[in-house]
mmCIF file of C-alpha atoms in Angstrom:
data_model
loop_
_atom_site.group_PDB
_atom_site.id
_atom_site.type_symbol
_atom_site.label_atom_id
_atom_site.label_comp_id
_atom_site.label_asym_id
_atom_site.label_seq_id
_atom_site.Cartn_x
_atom_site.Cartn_y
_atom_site.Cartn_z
ATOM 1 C CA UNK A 1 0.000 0.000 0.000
ATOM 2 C CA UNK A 2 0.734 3.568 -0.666
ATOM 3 C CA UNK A 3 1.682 6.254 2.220
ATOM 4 C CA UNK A 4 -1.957 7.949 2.308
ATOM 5 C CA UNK A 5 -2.235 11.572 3.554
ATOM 6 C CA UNK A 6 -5.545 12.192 5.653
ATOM 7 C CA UNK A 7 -7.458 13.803 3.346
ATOM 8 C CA UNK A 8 -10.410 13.189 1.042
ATOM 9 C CA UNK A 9 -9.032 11.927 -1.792
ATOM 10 C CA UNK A 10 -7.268 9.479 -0.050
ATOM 11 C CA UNK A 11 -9.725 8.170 2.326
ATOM 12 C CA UNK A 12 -11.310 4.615 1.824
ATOM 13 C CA UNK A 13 -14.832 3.302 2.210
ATOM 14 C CA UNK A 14 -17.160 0.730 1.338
ATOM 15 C CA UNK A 15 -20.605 0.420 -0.330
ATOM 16 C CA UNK A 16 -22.845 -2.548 0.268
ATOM 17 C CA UNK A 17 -25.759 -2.829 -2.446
ATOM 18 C CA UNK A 18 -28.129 -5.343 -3.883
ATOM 19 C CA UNK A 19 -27.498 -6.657 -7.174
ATOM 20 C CA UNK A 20 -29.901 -5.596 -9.889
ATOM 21 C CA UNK A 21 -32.676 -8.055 -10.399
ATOM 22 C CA UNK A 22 -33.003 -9.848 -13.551
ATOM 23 C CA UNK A 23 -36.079 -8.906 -15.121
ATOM 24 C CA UNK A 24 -36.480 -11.910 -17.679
ATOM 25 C CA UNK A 25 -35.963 -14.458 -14.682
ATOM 26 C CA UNK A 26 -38.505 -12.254 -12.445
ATOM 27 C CA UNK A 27 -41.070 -12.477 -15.162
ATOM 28 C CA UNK A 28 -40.223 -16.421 -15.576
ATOM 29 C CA UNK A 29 -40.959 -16.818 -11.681
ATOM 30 C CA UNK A 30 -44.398 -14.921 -12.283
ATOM 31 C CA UNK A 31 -45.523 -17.084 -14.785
ATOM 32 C CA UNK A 32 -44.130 -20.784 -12.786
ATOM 33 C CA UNK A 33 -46.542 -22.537 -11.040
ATOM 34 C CA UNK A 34 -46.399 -22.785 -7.209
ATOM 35 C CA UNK A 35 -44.428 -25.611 -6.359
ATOM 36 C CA UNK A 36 -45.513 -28.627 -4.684
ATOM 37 C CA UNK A 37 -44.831 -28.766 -0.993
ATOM 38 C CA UNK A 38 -46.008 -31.592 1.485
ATOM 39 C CA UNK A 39 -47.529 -31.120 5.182
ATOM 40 C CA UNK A 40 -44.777 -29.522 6.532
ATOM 41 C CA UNK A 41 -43.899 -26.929 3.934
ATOM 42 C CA UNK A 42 -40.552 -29.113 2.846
ATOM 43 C CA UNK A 43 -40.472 -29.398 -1.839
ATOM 44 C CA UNK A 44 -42.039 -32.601 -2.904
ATOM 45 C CA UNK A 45 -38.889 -32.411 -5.303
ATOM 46 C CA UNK A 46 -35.955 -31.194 -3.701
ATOM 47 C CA UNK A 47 -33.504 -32.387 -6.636
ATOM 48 C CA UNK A 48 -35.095 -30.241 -8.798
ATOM 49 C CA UNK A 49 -34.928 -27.426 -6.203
ATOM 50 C CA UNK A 50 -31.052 -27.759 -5.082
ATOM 51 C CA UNK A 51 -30.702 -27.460 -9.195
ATOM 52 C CA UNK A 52 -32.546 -24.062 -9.614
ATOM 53 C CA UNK A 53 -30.554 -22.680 -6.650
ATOM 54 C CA UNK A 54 -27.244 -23.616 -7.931
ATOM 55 C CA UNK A 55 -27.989 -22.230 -11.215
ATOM 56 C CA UNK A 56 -28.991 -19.008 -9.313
ATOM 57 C CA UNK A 57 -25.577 -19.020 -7.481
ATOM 58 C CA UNK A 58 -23.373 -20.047 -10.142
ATOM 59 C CA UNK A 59 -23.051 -16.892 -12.737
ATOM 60 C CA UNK A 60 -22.104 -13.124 -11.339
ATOM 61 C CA UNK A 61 -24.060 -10.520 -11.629
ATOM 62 C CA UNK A 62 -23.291 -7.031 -13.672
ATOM 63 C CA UNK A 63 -21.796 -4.145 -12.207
ATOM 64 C CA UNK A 64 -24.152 -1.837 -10.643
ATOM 65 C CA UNK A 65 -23.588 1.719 -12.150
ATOM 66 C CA UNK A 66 -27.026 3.477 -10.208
ATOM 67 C CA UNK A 67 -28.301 3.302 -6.886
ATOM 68 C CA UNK A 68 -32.135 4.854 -6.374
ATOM 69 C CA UNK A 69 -33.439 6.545 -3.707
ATOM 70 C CA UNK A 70 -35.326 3.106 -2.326
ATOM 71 C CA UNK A 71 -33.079 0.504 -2.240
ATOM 72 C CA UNK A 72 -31.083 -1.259 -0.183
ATOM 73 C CA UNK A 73 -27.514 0.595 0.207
ATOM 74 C CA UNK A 74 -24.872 0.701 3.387
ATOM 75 C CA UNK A 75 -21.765 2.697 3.511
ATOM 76 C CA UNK A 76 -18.999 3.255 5.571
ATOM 77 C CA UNK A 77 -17.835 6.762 7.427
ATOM 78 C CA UNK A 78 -14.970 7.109 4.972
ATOM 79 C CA UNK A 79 -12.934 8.488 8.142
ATOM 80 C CA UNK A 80 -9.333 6.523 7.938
ATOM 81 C CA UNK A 81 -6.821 6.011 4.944
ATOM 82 C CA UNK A 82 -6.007 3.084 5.976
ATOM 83 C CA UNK A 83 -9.234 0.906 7.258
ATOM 84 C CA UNK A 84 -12.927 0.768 5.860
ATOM 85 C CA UNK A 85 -15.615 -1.811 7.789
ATOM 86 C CA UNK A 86 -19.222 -2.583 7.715
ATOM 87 C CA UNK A 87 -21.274 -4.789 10.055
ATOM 88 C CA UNK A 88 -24.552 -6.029 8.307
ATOM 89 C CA UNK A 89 -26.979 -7.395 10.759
ATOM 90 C CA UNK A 90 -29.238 -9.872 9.870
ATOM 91 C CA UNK A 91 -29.040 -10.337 6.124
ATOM 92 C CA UNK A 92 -32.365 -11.835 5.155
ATOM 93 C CA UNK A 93 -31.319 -15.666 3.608
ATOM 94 C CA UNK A 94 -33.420 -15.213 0.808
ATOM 95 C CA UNK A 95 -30.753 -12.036 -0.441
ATOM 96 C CA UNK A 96 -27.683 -14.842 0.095
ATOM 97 C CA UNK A 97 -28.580 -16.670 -3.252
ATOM 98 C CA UNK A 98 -28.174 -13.693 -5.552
ATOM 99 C CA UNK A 99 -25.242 -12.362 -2.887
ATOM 100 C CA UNK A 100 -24.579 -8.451 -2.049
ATOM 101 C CA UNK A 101 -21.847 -6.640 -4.177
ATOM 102 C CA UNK A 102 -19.193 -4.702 -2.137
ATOM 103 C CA UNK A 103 -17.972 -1.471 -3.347
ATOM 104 C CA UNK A 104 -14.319 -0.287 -2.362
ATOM 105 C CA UNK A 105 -13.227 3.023 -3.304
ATOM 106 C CA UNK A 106 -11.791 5.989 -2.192
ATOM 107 C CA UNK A 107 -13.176 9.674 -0.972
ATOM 108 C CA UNK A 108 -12.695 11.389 -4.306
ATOM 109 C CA UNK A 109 -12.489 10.058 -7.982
ATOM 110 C CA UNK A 110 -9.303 9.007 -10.691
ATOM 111 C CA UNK A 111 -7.454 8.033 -7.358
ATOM 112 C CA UNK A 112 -5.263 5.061 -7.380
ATOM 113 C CA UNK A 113 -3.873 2.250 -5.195
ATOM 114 C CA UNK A 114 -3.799 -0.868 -4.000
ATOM 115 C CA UNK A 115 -6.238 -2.808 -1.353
ATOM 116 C CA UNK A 116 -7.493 -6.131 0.112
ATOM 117 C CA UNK A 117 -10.909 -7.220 0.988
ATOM 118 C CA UNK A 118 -11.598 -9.498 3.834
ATOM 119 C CA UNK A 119 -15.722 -11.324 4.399
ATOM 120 C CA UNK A 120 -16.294 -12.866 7.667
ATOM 121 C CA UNK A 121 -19.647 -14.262 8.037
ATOM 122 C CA UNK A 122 -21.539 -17.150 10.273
ATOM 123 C CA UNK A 123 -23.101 -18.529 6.645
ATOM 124 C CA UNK A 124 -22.423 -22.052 6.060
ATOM 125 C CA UNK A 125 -20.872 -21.641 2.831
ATOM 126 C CA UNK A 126 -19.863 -18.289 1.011
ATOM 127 C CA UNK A 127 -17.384 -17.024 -2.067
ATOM 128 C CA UNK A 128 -16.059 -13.498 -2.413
ATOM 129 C CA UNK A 129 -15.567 -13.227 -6.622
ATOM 130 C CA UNK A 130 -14.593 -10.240 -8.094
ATOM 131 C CA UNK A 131 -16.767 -8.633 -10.886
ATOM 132 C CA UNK A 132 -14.573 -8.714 -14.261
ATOM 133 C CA UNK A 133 -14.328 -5.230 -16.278
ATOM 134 C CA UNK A 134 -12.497 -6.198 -18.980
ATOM 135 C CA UNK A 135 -14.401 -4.986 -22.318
ATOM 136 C CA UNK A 136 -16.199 -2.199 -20.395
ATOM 137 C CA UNK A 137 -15.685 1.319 -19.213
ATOM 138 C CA UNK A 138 -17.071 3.878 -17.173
ATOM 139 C CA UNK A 139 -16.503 7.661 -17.402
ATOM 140 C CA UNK A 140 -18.168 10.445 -14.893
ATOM 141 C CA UNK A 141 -19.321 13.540 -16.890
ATOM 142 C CA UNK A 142 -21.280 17.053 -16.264
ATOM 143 C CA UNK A 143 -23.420 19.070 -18.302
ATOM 144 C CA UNK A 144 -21.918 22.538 -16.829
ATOM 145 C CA UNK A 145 -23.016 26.199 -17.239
ATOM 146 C CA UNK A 146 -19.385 27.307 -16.449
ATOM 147 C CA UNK A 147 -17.918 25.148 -18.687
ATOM 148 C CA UNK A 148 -20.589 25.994 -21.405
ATOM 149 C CA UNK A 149 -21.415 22.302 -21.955
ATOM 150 C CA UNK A 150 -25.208 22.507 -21.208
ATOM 151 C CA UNK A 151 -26.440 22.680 -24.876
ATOM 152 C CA UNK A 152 -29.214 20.840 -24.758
ATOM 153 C CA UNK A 153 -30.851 18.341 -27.664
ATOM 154 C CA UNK A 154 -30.151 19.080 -31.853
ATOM 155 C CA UNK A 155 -33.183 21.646 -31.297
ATOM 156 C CA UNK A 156 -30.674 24.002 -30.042
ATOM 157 C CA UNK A 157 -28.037 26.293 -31.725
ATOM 158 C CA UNK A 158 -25.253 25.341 -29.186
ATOM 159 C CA UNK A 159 -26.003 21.560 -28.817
ATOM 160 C CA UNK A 160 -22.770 20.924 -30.248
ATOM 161 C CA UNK A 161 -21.266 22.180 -27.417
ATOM 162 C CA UNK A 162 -22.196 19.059 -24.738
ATOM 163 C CA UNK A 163 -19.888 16.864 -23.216
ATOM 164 C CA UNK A 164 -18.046 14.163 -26.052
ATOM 165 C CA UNK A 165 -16.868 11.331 -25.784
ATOM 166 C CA UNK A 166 -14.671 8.819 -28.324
ATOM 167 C CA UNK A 167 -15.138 5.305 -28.569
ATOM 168 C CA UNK A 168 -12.416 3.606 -30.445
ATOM 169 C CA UNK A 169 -12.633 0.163 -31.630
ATOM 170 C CA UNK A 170 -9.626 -1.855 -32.156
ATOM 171 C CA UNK A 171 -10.583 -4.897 -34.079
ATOM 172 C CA UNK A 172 -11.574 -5.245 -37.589
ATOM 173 C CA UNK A 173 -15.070 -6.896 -37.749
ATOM 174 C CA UNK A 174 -17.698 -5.227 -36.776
ATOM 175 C CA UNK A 175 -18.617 -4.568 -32.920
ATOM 176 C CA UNK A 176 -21.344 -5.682 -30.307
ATOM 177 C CA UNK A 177 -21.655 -2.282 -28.332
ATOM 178 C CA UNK A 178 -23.710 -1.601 -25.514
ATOM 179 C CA UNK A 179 -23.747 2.122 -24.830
ATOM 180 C CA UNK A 180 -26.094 3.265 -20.827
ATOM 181 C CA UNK A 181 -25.910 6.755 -20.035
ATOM 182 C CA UNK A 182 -26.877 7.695 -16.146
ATOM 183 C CA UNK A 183 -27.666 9.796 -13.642
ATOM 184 C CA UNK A 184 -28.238 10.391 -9.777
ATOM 185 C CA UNK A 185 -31.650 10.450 -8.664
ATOM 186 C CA UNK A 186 -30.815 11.640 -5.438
ATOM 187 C CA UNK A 187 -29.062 14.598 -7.656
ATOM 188 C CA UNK A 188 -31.636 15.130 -10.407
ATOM 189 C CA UNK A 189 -34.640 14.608 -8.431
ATOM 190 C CA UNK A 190 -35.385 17.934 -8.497
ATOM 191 C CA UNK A 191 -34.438 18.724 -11.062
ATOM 192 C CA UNK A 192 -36.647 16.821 -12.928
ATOM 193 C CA UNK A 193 -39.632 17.736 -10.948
ATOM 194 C CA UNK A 194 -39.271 21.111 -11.946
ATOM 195 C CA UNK A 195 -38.864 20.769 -15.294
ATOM 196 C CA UNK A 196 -39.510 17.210 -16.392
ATOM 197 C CA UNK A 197 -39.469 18.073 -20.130
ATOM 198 C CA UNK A 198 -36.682 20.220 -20.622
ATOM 199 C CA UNK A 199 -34.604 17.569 -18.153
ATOM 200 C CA UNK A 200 -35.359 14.472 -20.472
ATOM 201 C CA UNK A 201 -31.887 13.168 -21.259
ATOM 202 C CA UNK A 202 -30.144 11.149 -23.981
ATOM 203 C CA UNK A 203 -27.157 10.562 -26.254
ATOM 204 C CA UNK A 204 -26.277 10.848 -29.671
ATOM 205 C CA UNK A 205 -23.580 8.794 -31.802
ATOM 206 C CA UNK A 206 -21.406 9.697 -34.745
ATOM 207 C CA UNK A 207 -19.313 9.006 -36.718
ATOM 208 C CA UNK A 208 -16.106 11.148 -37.171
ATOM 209 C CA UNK A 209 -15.884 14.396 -35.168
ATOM 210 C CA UNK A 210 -17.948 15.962 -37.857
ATOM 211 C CA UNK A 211 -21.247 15.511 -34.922
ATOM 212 C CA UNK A 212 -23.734 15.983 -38.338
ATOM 213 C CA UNK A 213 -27.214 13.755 -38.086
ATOM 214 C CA UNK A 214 -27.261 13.465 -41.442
ATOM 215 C CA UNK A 215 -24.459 12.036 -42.398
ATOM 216 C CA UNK A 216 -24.362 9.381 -39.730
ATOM 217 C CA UNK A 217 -23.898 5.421 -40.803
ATOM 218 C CA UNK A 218 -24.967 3.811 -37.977
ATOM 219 C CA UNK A 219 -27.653 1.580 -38.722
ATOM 220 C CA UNK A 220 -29.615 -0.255 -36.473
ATOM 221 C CA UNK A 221 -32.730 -2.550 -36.974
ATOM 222 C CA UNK A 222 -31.826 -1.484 -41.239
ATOM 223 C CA UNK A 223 -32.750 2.240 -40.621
ATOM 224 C CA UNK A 224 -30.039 4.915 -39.992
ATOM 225 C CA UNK A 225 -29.631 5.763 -36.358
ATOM 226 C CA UNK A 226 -28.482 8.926 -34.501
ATOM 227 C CA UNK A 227 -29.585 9.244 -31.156
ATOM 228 C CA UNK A 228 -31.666 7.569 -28.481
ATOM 229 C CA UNK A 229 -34.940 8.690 -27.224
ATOM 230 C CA UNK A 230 -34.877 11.468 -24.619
ATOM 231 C CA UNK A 231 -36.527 10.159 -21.540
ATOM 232 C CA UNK A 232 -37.647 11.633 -17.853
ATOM 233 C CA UNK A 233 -35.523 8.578 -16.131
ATOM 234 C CA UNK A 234 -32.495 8.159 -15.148
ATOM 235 C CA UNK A 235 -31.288 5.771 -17.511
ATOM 236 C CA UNK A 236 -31.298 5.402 -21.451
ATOM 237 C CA UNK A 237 -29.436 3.309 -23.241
ATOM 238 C CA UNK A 238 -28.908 0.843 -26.187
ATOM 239 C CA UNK A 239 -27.488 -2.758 -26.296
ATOM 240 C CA UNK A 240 -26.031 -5.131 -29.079
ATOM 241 C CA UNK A 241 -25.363 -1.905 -31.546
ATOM 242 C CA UNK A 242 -23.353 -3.751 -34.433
ATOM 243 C CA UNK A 243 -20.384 -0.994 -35.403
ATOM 244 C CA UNK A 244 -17.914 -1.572 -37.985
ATOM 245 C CA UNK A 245 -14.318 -0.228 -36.976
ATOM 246 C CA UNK A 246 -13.641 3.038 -38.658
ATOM 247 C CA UNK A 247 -10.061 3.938 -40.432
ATOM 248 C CA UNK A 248 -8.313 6.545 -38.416
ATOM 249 C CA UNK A 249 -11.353 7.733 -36.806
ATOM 250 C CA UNK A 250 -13.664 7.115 -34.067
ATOM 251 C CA UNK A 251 -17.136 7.302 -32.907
ATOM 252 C CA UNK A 252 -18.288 10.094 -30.884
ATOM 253 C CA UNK A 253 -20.970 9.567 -28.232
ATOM 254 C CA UNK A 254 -22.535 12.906 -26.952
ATOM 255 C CA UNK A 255 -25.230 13.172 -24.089
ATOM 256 C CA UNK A 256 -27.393 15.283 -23.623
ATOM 257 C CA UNK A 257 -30.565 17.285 -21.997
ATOM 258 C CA UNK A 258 -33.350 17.864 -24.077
ATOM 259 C CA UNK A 259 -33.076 21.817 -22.703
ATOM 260 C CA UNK A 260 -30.231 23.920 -22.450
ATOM 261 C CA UNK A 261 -28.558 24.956 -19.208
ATOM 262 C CA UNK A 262 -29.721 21.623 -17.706
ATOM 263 C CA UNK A 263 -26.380 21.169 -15.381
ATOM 264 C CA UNK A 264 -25.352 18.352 -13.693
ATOM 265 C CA UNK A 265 -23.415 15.355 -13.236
ATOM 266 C CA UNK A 266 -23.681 11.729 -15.023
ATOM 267 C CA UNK A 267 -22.022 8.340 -15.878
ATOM 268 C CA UNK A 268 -21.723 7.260 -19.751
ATOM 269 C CA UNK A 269 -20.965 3.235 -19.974
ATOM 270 C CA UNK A 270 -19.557 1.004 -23.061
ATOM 271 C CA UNK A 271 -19.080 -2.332 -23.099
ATOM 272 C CA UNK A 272 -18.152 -4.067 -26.473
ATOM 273 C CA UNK A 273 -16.973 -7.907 -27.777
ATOM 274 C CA UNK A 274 -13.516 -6.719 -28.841
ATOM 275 C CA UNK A 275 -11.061 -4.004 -27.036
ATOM 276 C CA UNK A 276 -11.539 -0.434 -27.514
ATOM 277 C CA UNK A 277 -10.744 2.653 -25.986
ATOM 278 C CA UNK A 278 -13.278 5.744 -24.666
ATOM 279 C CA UNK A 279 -11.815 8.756 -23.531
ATOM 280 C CA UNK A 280 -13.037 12.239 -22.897
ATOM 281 C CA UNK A 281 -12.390 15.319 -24.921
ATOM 282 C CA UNK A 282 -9.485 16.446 -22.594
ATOM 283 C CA UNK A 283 -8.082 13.022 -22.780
ATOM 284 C CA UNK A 284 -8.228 12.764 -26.832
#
């Protein structure tokens, strides 16, 4: 471990969430049947049962990129540079089959280091397996007034002038890209009240640094595509985008607010099925 200096940056902490729940396998458990039990509540067919509940165990879930305001979420004081610890009471059993992620980081972002985790639990069995982020990427962003990079959707003169952001792909078929673009709720809540219109967010893709919705060549579903809808969430996004590599050039990925001087901060996410690179426009 590094020397650490006592302040923010170098601070450490942990976050304890829930996983996110898989939708398709919710909406398979609506539409099961109850299962059999006999007079004292036990499966007629525990075989079958012990399978489903491996199956459950056995894959890892993805990484968890937005927290809302009503779930389950436990953090530590961030007060030492050296030690972070949480005590969870009571975790209901039915939470151990899809497990809890843990969160390690430190007080303030693009810090760096080494650490080790350590679980110690009274559960019979347990495994502590680290998430993998190879072939993803996460970069923090802000629509800013100061900064001018508020500019709101294509309807306005200065939309041009959002945050961008360049996804290089380094192979030479085409690419499975998933691009999610998110925000705070705890930080746009209000936001959004206020103005739930003119806070709709979304992103646009090009490609080239030409930014022009015309000339764009992404396809998807055999139409040409520029831009998702803008939506009053806090998440938009689009998965398995097929994008050829481009010579000397890359794609640019812009969010934005569907009004101008809509400030605040987000999180734009790639993942792909080959390597690439995203950076920033300070970064490029």
């Amino acid at each position: 471990r590094r020397d650490h200096q006592k302040d923010k940056g170098q601070l450490i902490g942990l976050a304890i969430v829930k996983p996110d729940a898989d939708e398709s396998a919710a909406q398979q458990q609506l539409g099961k049947k109850k299962e059999k039990t006999n007079f004292l509540g036990e499966p007629v067919n525990p075989k079958k049962a012990s399978v489903e509940y491996a199956t459950v165990i056995g894959g890892l879930p993805s990484r968890k990129l937005l927290v809302k305001a009503d779930e389950y979420c436990v953090l530590s004081d961030f007060s030492s540079a050296h030690v972070a610890s949480v005590f969870l009471r009571k975790v209901p059993p039915e939470w151990l089959a899809k497990g809890l992620l843990v969160v390690p980081s430190l007080g303030e972002a693009r810090g760096e280091g080494g650490y080790d985790v350590e679980v110690h639990s009274d559960a019979s069995a347990m495994t502590l397996d680290e998430i993998p982020s190879t072939l993803s990427q996460t970069i923090a962003g802000e629509w800013s007034d100061k900064a001018g990079s508020a500019g709101g959707s294509h309807l306005s003169a200065e939309w041009k002038k959002n945050p961008k952001f360049y996804l290089t792909l380094k192979c030479v078929r085409p690419a499975a890209v998933t691009i999610d673009l998110y925000r705070s709720e705890f930080e746009w809540r209000a936001k959004c009240k206020k103005d739930s219109v003119g806070a709709m967010m979304g992103f646009y893709l090009f490609q080239g640094s030409k930014g022009t919705r015309e000339s764009s060549t992404v396809v998807v579903d055999g139409k040409r595509w520029t831009e998702t809808d803008f939506v009053p969430l806090h998440h938009v996004g689009i998965s398995d985008l097929s994008l050829p590599p481009v010579f000397n050039e890359s794609y640019v990925i812009m969010p934005a607010t569907w009004e101008p001087n809509k400030c605040g901060r987000f999180l734009l996410s790639v993942s792909a099925d080959c390597e690439f690179t995203l950076q920033g426009e300070q970064e490029s």
